[in-house]
Tab-separated table of C-alpha atoms and ligand atoms in Angstrom:
chain	number	residue	atom	x	y	z
Y	1	MET	CA	-110.372	50.283	87.124
Y	2	ALA	CA	-109.735	48.176	84.134
Y	3	ASP	CA	-111.401	47.010	81.366
Y	4	VAL	CA	-109.482	46.064	78.181
Y	5	LYS	CA	-111.827	46.193	74.364
Y	6	LEU	CA	-110.630	44.452	71.222
Y	7	GLU	CA	-112.412	46.570	68.606
Y	8	ASN	CA	-112.221	45.245	64.993
Y	9	VAL	CA	-108.685	43.553	66.029
Y	10	CYS	CA	-106.698	41.341	62.326
Y	11	LYS	CA	-103.149	40.033	63.437
Y	12	ARG	CA	-101.923	39.460	59.907
Y	13	PHE	CA	-98.444	37.633	59.444
Y	14	ASP	CA	-97.362	37.901	55.648
Y	15	ASP	CA	-100.137	35.659	54.020
Y	16	VAL	CA	-101.307	34.429	57.202
Y	17	VAL	CA	-104.332	35.933	59.163
Y	18	ALA	CA	-103.871	34.794	63.164
Y	19	VAL	CA	-106.133	36.824	63.769
Y	20	ASP	CA	-109.513	38.262	62.301
Y	21	ASP	CA	-112.055	40.782	62.926
Y	22	PHE	CA	-111.904	40.140	66.207
Y	23	ASN	CA	-114.389	42.625	68.699
Y	24	LEU	CA	-114.724	41.692	72.196
Y	25	THR	CA	-114.826	43.572	75.590
Y	26	ILE	CA	-113.757	42.214	78.911
Y	27	GLU	CA	-114.315	43.881	81.605
Y	28	ASP	CA	-113.196	45.030	84.284
Y	29	LYS	CA	-112.002	42.461	87.588
Y	30	GLU	CA	-113.621	39.968	84.514
Y	31	PHE	CA	-111.217	36.473	84.388
Y	32	VAL	CA	-111.475	35.514	80.590
Y	33	VAL	CA	-109.869	32.445	78.773
Y	34	LEU	CA	-109.172	32.213	74.973
Y	35	VAL	CA	-109.483	29.157	74.171
Y	36	GLY	CA	-108.635	26.964	70.979
Y	37	PRO	CA	-106.745	24.859	69.530
Y	38	SER	CA	-103.371	25.529	68.181
Y	39	GLY	CA	-102.743	27.980	66.060
Y	40	CYS	CA	-106.007	29.409	66.204
Y	41	GLY	CA	-104.957	32.975	67.119
Y	42	LYS	CA	-105.351	32.839	70.566
Y	43	THR	CA	-101.134	33.503	72.025
Y	44	THR	CA	-101.674	36.281	68.996
Y	45	THR	CA	-104.552	38.280	70.322
Y	46	LEU	CA	-102.624	37.778	74.418
Y	47	ARG	CA	-99.203	39.493	72.692
Y	48	MET	CA	-101.785	41.757	71.137
Y	49	ILE	CA	-102.481	43.658	74.870
Y	50	ALA	CA	-99.204	42.778	76.489
Y	51	GLY	CA	-97.833	45.060	73.101
Y	52	LEU	CA	-94.930	42.254	71.771
Y	53	GLU	CA	-96.874	42.152	68.497
Y	54	GLY	CA	-98.645	45.157	66.659
Y	55	ILE	CA	-101.921	45.015	65.342
Y	56	THR	CA	-102.252	44.622	61.416
Y	57	SER	CA	-105.785	47.482	62.309
Y	58	GLY	CA	-108.224	47.805	64.470
Y	59	SER	CA	-107.809	49.197	68.222
Y	60	ILE	CA	-107.238	48.126	71.297
Y	61	LEU	CA	-107.968	49.482	74.285
Y	62	ILE	CA	-106.797	50.224	78.048
Y	63	GLY	CA	-109.897	51.732	79.550
Y	64	ASP	CA	-111.402	54.939	78.119
Y	65	ARG	CA	-107.553	54.677	76.397
Y	66	VAL	CA	-106.676	53.667	72.415
Y	67	ILE	CA	-103.366	51.461	73.340
Y	68	ASN	CA	-102.554	50.815	70.290
Y	69	ASN	CA	-98.841	52.622	69.882
Y	70	LEU	CA	-98.360	52.251	73.220
Y	71	PRO	CA	-94.727	50.270	74.270
Y	72	ALA	CA	-95.231	46.880	76.507
Y	73	LYS	CA	-94.006	48.752	78.937
Y	74	ASP	CA	-95.668	51.701	79.169
Y	75	ARG	CA	-98.504	49.265	79.847
Y	76	ASN	CA	-99.984	48.843	82.669
Y	77	ILE	CA	-99.934	44.396	81.915
Y	78	ALA	CA	-98.080	42.367	83.224
Y	79	MET	CA	-97.448	38.266	80.881
Y	80	VAL	CA	-96.934	35.146	83.030
Y	81	PHE	CA	-95.867	33.491	80.144
Y	82	GLN	CA	-95.801	29.712	80.086
Y	83	ASN	CA	-91.751	28.634	80.379
Y	84	TYR	CA	-92.075	30.882	83.939
Y	85	ALA	CA	-89.239	33.426	81.824
Y	86	LEU	CA	-86.586	33.513	84.935
Y	87	TYR	CA	-83.783	34.883	85.663
Y	88	PRO	CA	-80.924	31.947	86.225
Y	89	HIS	CA	-78.817	33.976	87.800
Y	90	MET	CA	-80.970	36.149	90.718
Y	91	THR	CA	-82.541	34.468	93.426
Y	92	VAL	CA	-87.182	35.016	93.632
Y	93	TYR	CA	-86.191	37.418	95.531
Y	94	GLN	CA	-84.554	39.371	93.015
Y	95	ASN	CA	-86.259	37.999	90.185
Y	96	MET	CA	-89.690	39.190	91.498
Y	97	ALA	CA	-87.679	42.367	92.366
Y	98	PHE	CA	-86.600	43.185	89.129
Y	99	GLY	CA	-89.365	45.363	87.435
Y	100	LEU	CA	-90.067	47.176	90.405
Y	101	GLU	CA	-86.547	48.165	90.604
Y	102	MET	CA	-86.147	49.127	86.935
Y	103	ARG	CA	-88.780	51.018	88.044
Y	104	LYS	CA	-87.098	52.810	90.410
Y	105	ARG	CA	-89.450	52.140	92.906
Y	106	PRO	CA	-87.921	53.151	96.238
Y	107	LYS	CA	-85.950	50.709	98.147
Y	108	ASP	CA	-88.555	49.931	100.525
Y	109	GLU	CA	-91.525	49.810	98.596
Y	110	VAL	CA	-89.764	46.627	97.002
Y	111	GLN	CA	-88.925	45.366	100.104
Y	112	ARG	CA	-92.634	45.307	100.829
Y	113	ARG	CA	-94.322	44.499	97.821
Y	114	VAL	CA	-91.992	41.699	97.408
Y	115	GLN	CA	-92.557	39.884	100.898
Y	116	GLU	CA	-96.778	41.027	100.226
Y	117	ALA	CA	-96.615	38.678	97.043
Y	118	ALA	CA	-94.185	36.250	98.118
Y	119	GLU	CA	-96.654	35.631	101.339
Y	120	ILE	CA	-99.367	35.461	99.379
Y	121	LEU	CA	-98.253	32.952	97.325
Y	122	GLY	CA	-96.554	31.150	100.268
Y	123	ILE	CA	-93.217	31.316	100.192
Y	124	GLN	CA	-91.323	32.763	102.037
Y	125	ASP	CA	-89.706	30.392	102.238
Y	126	LEU	CA	-87.865	30.657	99.211
Y	127	LEU	CA	-86.854	33.622	98.491
Y	128	VAL	CA	-82.908	33.267	99.096
Y	129	ARG	CA	-82.812	30.121	96.081
Y	130	LYS	CA	-82.504	31.245	92.951
Y	131	PRO	CA	-84.525	29.827	89.930
Y	132	LYS	CA	-82.236	25.890	88.833
Y	133	GLN	CA	-83.276	25.322	93.239
Y	134	LEU	CA	-87.452	24.935	92.639
Y	135	SER	CA	-89.350	22.695	91.660
Y	136	GLY	CA	-91.750	23.153	88.700
Y	137	GLY	CA	-94.849	24.661	90.862
Y	138	GLN	CA	-92.405	26.804	93.073
Y	139	ARG	CA	-91.237	29.154	90.116
Y	140	GLN	CA	-94.339	29.043	88.158
Y	141	ARG	CA	-94.997	30.347	92.119
Y	142	VAL	CA	-92.484	32.968	91.556
Y	143	ALA	CA	-93.438	34.360	87.982
Y	144	LEU	CA	-96.025	34.123	89.289
Y	145	GLY	CA	-95.191	35.966	92.692
Y	146	ARG	CA	-94.095	38.589	89.594
Y	147	ALA	CA	-96.494	39.640	87.803
Y	148	ILE	CA	-98.219	40.526	91.709
Y	149	VAL	CA	-96.070	42.501	92.954
Y	150	ARG	CA	-96.609	44.729	89.922
Y	151	LYS	CA	-99.968	45.150	90.236
Y	152	PRO	CA	-100.922	45.471	87.148
Y	153	GLU	CA	-104.362	47.044	85.649
Y	154	VAL	CA	-104.439	43.614	83.611
Y	155	PHE	CA	-102.978	39.874	83.982
Y	156	LEU	CA	-101.854	37.669	80.601
Y	157	PHE	CA	-101.356	34.167	81.363
Y	158	ASP	CA	-99.764	32.790	78.692
Y	159	GLU	CA	-101.055	28.575	79.457
Y	160	PRO	CA	-98.996	28.794	82.547
Y	161	LEU	CA	-99.763	25.268	83.407
Y	162	SER	CA	-98.787	22.989	80.384
Y	163	ASN	CA	-95.458	22.800	81.981
Y	164	LEU	CA	-97.160	21.406	85.144
Y	165	ASP	CA	-98.041	17.888	85.731
Y	166	ALA	CA	-101.080	16.192	85.940
Y	167	LYS	CA	-102.303	16.944	89.241
Y	168	LEU	CA	-100.605	20.064	89.789
Y	169	ARG	CA	-102.769	21.317	87.843
Y	170	VAL	CA	-105.940	21.094	89.081
Y	171	GLN	CA	-103.982	22.156	92.353
Y	172	THR	CA	-102.196	25.109	90.765
Y	173	ARG	CA	-105.435	26.060	88.770
Y	174	VAL	CA	-108.116	26.245	92.279
Y	175	GLU	CA	-105.032	28.851	93.752
Y	176	LEU	CA	-104.820	30.962	90.851
Y	177	LYS	CA	-108.485	31.179	91.476
Y	178	LYS	CA	-108.413	31.830	94.345
Y	179	LEU	CA	-105.024	33.955	93.796
Y	180	HIS	CA	-108.271	36.301	91.719
Y	181	GLU	CA	-110.961	35.948	93.837
Y	182	ARG	CA	-108.456	37.992	96.349
Y	183	LEU	CA	-107.115	40.108	94.199
Y	184	LYS	CA	-109.345	41.510	91.717
Y	185	THR	CA	-107.711	42.346	88.590
Y	186	THR	CA	-108.316	41.697	85.240
Y	187	ALA	CA	-107.276	38.993	84.193
Y	188	VAL	CA	-106.819	37.017	80.188
Y	189	TYR	CA	-105.798	33.526	80.074
Y	190	VAL	CA	-104.409	31.376	77.294
Y	191	THR	CA	-104.786	27.565	77.199
Y	192	HIS	CA	-105.615	24.687	74.628
Y	193	ASP	CA	-106.997	23.012	77.456
Y	194	GLN	CA	-111.419	22.742	77.647
Y	195	ILE	CA	-111.124	21.692	81.260
Y	196	GLU	CA	-108.941	23.946	82.535
Y	197	ALA	CA	-111.014	27.260	80.458
Y	198	MET	CA	-114.026	25.778	82.192
Y	199	THR	CA	-112.662	25.903	85.003
Y	200	MET	CA	-111.008	29.245	85.260
Y	201	GLY	CA	-112.225	31.558	83.245
Y	202	ASP	CA	-116.017	33.585	84.300
Y	203	ARG	CA	-116.349	33.659	80.153
Y	204	LEU	CA	-114.792	31.548	77.278
Y	205	VAL	CA	-114.216	33.328	73.599
Y	206	VAL	CA	-113.812	29.743	72.197
Y	207	MET	CA	-111.092	29.996	68.716
Y	208	LYS	CA	-110.825	29.207	65.366
Y	209	ASP	CA	-108.427	29.463	62.359
Y	210	GLY	CA	-108.384	33.266	63.722
Y	211	LEU	CA	-112.394	34.221	64.146
Y	212	ILE	CA	-114.301	33.937	67.362
Y	213	GLN	CA	-116.925	31.333	67.178
Y	214	GLN	CA	-118.663	32.006	70.368
Y	215	VAL	CA	-118.123	33.835	73.129
Y	216	GLY	CA	-120.046	32.710	77.011
Y	217	THR	CA	-120.165	31.989	80.656
Y	218	PRO	CA	-118.792	27.851	80.849
Y	219	LEU	CA	-122.037	26.728	81.245
Y	220	GLU	CA	-123.190	28.987	77.897
Y	221	LEU	CA	-121.206	27.299	76.351
Y	222	TYR	CA	-122.286	24.178	77.379
Y	223	ASN	CA	-125.715	24.275	77.633
Y	224	ALA	CA	-125.802	26.135	73.840
Y	225	PRO	CA	-122.988	25.446	71.534
Y	226	ALA	CA	-123.507	27.994	68.430
Y	227	ASN	CA	-122.400	25.894	66.254
Y	228	LYS	CA	-120.341	22.130	65.638
Y	229	PHE	CA	-117.031	22.918	66.710
Y	230	VAL	CA	-118.129	24.383	69.983
Y	231	GLY	CA	-119.727	21.345	70.668
Y	232	GLY	CA	-116.906	18.848	70.153
Y	233	PHE	CA	-114.393	21.779	71.771
Y	234	ILE	CA	-116.015	22.530	75.370
Y	235	GLY	CA	-116.961	19.232	76.891
Y	236	SER	CA	-115.233	16.114	77.659
Y	237	PRO	CA	-115.773	13.361	76.131
Y	238	ALA	CA	-116.556	15.645	73.268
Y	239	MET	CA	-120.752	15.538	71.467
Y	240	ASN	CA	-121.327	12.363	69.630
Y	241	PHE	CA	-122.544	13.971	66.355
Y	242	PHE	CA	-123.927	12.023	63.418
Y	243	GLU	CA	-126.207	13.117	60.107
Y	244	ALA	CA	-129.525	12.204	60.050
Y	245	GLU	CA	-132.999	12.626	57.792
Y	246	LEU	CA	-135.630	15.289	59.823
Y	247	THR	CA	-138.561	13.185	58.668
Y	248	ALA	CA	-141.928	14.942	59.395
Y	249	SER	CA	-145.332	12.914	60.688
Y	250	GLY	CA	-148.345	15.126	61.276
Y	251	ASP	CA	-146.744	17.678	63.811
Y	252	SER	CA	-144.183	15.743	64.951
Y	253	LEU	CA	-140.718	15.184	63.551
Y	254	SER	CA	-137.858	12.926	63.996
Y	255	VAL	CA	-134.004	12.919	62.652
Y	256	GLN	CA	-133.342	9.344	60.927
Y	257	THR	CA	-130.135	7.797	60.107
Y	258	GLY	CA	-129.058	4.336	59.318
Y	259	SER	CA	-131.433	1.550	61.664
Y	260	PHE	CA	-133.131	3.887	63.900
Y	261	SER	CA	-134.942	6.976	64.822
Y	262	ILE	CA	-135.115	9.888	67.144
Y	263	ASP	CA	-138.175	11.611	67.823
Y	264	LEU	CA	-137.884	16.134	68.715
Y	265	PRO	CA	-139.218	17.234	72.064
Y	266	SER	CA	-142.607	19.406	70.061
Y	267	GLU	CA	-140.330	22.600	71.681
Y	268	LYS	CA	-137.643	21.995	70.361
Y	269	ALA	CA	-139.561	20.819	67.044
Y	270	ASN	CA	-141.396	23.971	67.044
Y	271	LEU	CA	-138.329	25.898	67.331
Y	272	ILE	CA	-136.836	24.435	63.636
Y	273	LYS	CA	-140.234	24.836	61.897
Y	274	GLY	CA	-140.105	25.512	59.056
Y	275	TYR	CA	-136.185	25.063	58.033
Y	276	GLY	CA	-135.402	24.201	54.322
Y	277	GLU	CA	-133.007	21.690	54.177
Y	278	LYS	CA	-133.921	18.003	54.388
Y	279	LYS	CA	-130.141	17.024	56.435
Y	280	VAL	CA	-128.725	17.651	59.808
Y	281	ILE	CA	-126.522	17.532	61.642
Y	282	VAL	CA	-127.238	15.844	65.730
Y	283	GLY	CA	-125.371	16.568	68.217
Y	284	ILE	CA	-125.191	13.592	71.401
Y	285	ARG	CA	-123.235	14.261	74.840
Y	286	PRO	CA	-121.912	11.123	76.286
Y	287	GLU	CA	-123.169	12.431	79.473
Y	288	ASP	CA	-127.287	12.992	77.412
Y	289	LEU	CA	-127.068	8.617	76.724
Y	290	SER	CA	-128.653	6.050	78.892
Y	291	GLU	CA	-128.847	1.979	79.092
Y	292	THR	CA	-132.214	1.224	79.236
Y	293	GLY	CA	-133.793	-2.432	78.644
Y	294	ASP	CA	-135.906	-2.430	75.851
Y	295	HIS	CA	-135.731	-1.068	72.138
Y	296	VAL	CA	-138.233	1.067	71.860
Y	297	PRO	CA	-138.394	2.431	68.032
Y	298	GLY	CA	-137.882	7.138	67.976
Y	299	LYS	CA	-136.965	7.018	72.206
Y	300	THR	CA	-134.176	4.531	71.905
Y	301	ILE	CA	-130.531	3.090	69.813
Y	302	PRO	CA	-129.818	-0.204	69.459
Y	303	ALA	CA	-126.055	-0.964	69.583
Y	304	THR	CA	-123.279	-3.269	70.372
Y	305	VAL	CA	-120.767	-1.870	73.061
Y	306	GLU	CA	-116.979	-2.047	70.952
Y	307	VAL	CA	-114.748	-1.006	74.602
Y	308	VAL	CA	-115.758	0.102	78.443
Y	309	GLU	CA	-112.916	2.898	79.729
Y	310	PRO	CA	-114.216	2.855	83.913
Y	311	ILE	CA	-112.739	5.858	85.097
Y	312	GLY	CA	-114.120	5.042	88.722
Y	313	SER	CA	-116.269	7.912	88.719
Y	314	GLU	CA	-117.863	7.122	85.116
Y	315	THR	CA	-117.888	4.282	82.401
Y	316	TYR	CA	-117.828	4.910	78.591
Y	317	VAL	CA	-118.658	2.878	76.545
Y	318	ASN	CA	-117.817	2.974	72.367
Y	319	VAL	CA	-120.604	1.630	70.771
Y	320	SER	CA	-121.595	1.309	67.460
Y	321	ALA	CA	-124.877	2.342	65.985
Y	322	SER	CA	-126.117	1.146	62.963
Y	323	ASN	CA	-122.092	1.196	61.936
Y	324	LEU	CA	-122.020	4.930	63.826
Y	325	PRO	CA	-120.080	5.232	66.375
Y	326	LEU	CA	-121.200	6.954	69.891
Y	327	VAL	CA	-119.931	7.344	73.504
Y	328	ALA	CA	-122.195	7.089	76.103
Y	329	GLY	CA	-121.638	7.626	79.801
Y	330	LEU	CA	-123.109	4.911	81.531
Y	331	GLY	CA	-122.367	5.874	85.385
Y	332	ARG	CA	-120.364	3.663	87.701
Y	333	THR	CA	-122.310	0.916	88.193
Y	334	THR	CA	-122.788	-0.186	84.415
Y	335	GLN	CA	-122.365	-3.971	84.199
Y	336	VAL	CA	-122.066	-3.861	80.142
Y	337	LYS	CA	-119.474	-5.786	78.259
Y	338	PRO	CA	-117.649	-5.789	75.169
Y	339	HIS	CA	-119.944	-7.212	72.195
Y	340	GLN	CA	-123.022	-6.731	74.633
Y	341	SER	CA	-126.087	-5.471	72.751
Y	342	ILE	CA	-127.726	-2.600	74.641
Y	343	PHE	CA	-130.326	-0.065	73.882
Y	344	LEU	CA	-129.561	3.746	74.814
Y	345	GLU	CA	-131.850	6.359	75.175
Y	346	PRO	CA	-130.982	9.922	74.515
Y	347	ALA	CA	-131.947	12.806	76.609
Y	348	THR	CA	-133.464	14.808	74.000
Y	349	ASP	CA	-134.415	17.912	75.613
Y	350	TYR	CA	-130.139	17.811	75.468
Y	351	LEU	CA	-129.949	16.779	72.228
Y	352	HIS	CA	-127.866	19.699	69.630
Y	353	LEU	CA	-129.231	20.448	65.762
Y	354	PHE	CA	-126.689	21.951	63.209
Y	355	ASP	CA	-127.135	23.195	60.628
Y	356	ILE	CA	-125.334	20.813	56.959
Y	357	ARG	CA	-123.981	23.013	55.587
Y	358	ASP	CA	-123.197	26.658	58.352
Y	359	GLU	CA	-122.624	23.755	60.646
Y	360	LYS	CA	-124.389	26.775	63.427
Y	361	ALA	CA	-126.897	25.648	65.786
Y	362	LEU	CA	-130.450	25.447	64.598
Y	363	PHE	CA	-131.646	26.488	67.964
Y	364	SER	CA	-130.054	27.075	71.361
Y	365	ASN	CA	-130.518	24.623	74.285
Y	366	GLU	CA	-131.359	27.466	76.300
Y	367	GLN	CA	-134.766	28.934	74.003
Y	368	GLY	CA	-135.846	25.340	73.947
T	1	ATP	P1	-100.630	27.559	69.849
T	1	ATP	O1	-101.749	26.261	71.446
T	1	ATP	O2	-100.109	25.817	68.989
T	1	ATP	O3	-99.532	28.527	71.106
T	1	ATP	P2	-102.399	29.574	69.194
T	1	ATP	O4	-103.331	29.715	69.234
T	1	ATP	O5	-101.640	30.666	70.278
T	1	ATP	O6	-101.424	27.562	69.338
T	1	ATP	P3	-100.803	31.459	67.514
T	1	ATP	O7	-99.134	31.543	68.192
T	1	ATP	O8	-101.349	33.158	68.375
T	1	ATP	O9	-101.810	30.001	67.819
T	1	ATP	O10	-100.612	30.758	65.943
T	1	ATP	C1	-102.486	31.904	64.806
T	1	ATP	C2	-101.084	31.456	64.164
T	1	ATP	O11	-99.929	32.746	64.063
T	1	ATP	C3	-100.886	30.204	63.460
T	1	ATP	O12	-100.755	29.618	62.281
T	1	ATP	C4	-99.308	30.566	63.175
T	1	ATP	O13	-98.604	30.032	62.427
T	1	ATP	C5	-98.934	32.026	62.783
T	1	ATP	N1	-98.078	32.737	63.199
T	1	ATP	C6	-98.049	32.798	64.651
T	1	ATP	N2	-96.728	33.990	64.713
T	1	ATP	C7	-95.666	34.019	64.162
T	1	ATP	C8	-94.685	34.792	63.468
T	1	ATP	N3	-94.370	35.451	64.024
T	1	ATP	N4	-94.729	34.236	61.865
T	1	ATP	C9	-96.151	34.403	60.903
T	1	ATP	N5	-96.396	33.281	61.518
T	1	ATP	C10	-96.951	33.093	62.631
């Protein structure tokens, strides 16, 4: 049983604040993904949990035990790195057995545990090979095997799939999820890839500039991003954003920009009643725009098609609407062509509004 708590954890490297006031409880058996752009502090956070990096202030606990000053080797944690970090002169078996032998486990126990892990990962036939005789995907499994044999309280993964080709990444991420289902060990996983994060995590922690932006399940973050950054980071292609003016007419409220306006559904209008600013940032996901035959003021956006990107299951259409670049997901059968004039209808139940200054969401779509 191991939950991991980070309380007010900060990490400074001289002038650089790599991680700032980080607070998070990772529940026992949970799979939590730290995700964010390069330099946001995710690897530093992982390394502090592992004990490979000291903390500047705050506390890290496993269960009820503060582990701030516990050396890495005494934390019951196993880490899987991006570059696998296998010993080139040792066989797969020796690589997997090494950690247990260092801990002076009896020989028969080491053998049993390595065999068990090899079976779980389907690498029994590779035990006699050296790392250079393995493919990238096989090396990755050995690195996982080396972590599994330790039966740690917590697994830490630092971008473990980034050296694999696109197809193998998808396969391995499914295998990792199955493995987690089977072993049910608390896991913290770092990636900059939001699809990987969404597909693997029970919960995601979105980071930027050393600060947590939002913590939630994949769908909580997708449906109700707390700010513009999370809205733009989660989801692919990214959410469309534009500045617009809030205009009231009677009881109803619209967002107006250039030559089009969008009426807000009454529930959303109610949620921002009393909002003091005139301007807002509007967010619409490409998949929440559809093509419609006629222009209806307040409901549709007139646009000119610029680039059509068919990917088979979906067609992403890049348009210009009053000089705003927007991307719309128009389905696999759309026939639109460049230079064509079309009308896009936003699904206003899924519209997002963000404050023009602090970029925080004005309402959550889960309430709306
Ligand atoms: P990436 O995805 O590129 O690995 P990251 O989100 O994991 O990025 P970190 O490696 O945690 O980011 O780095 C966070 C910040 O701390 C960055 O600004 C980085 O330059 C800085 N940093 C990390 N390690 C050190 C170090 N040893 N000395 C000085 N600054 C560091």
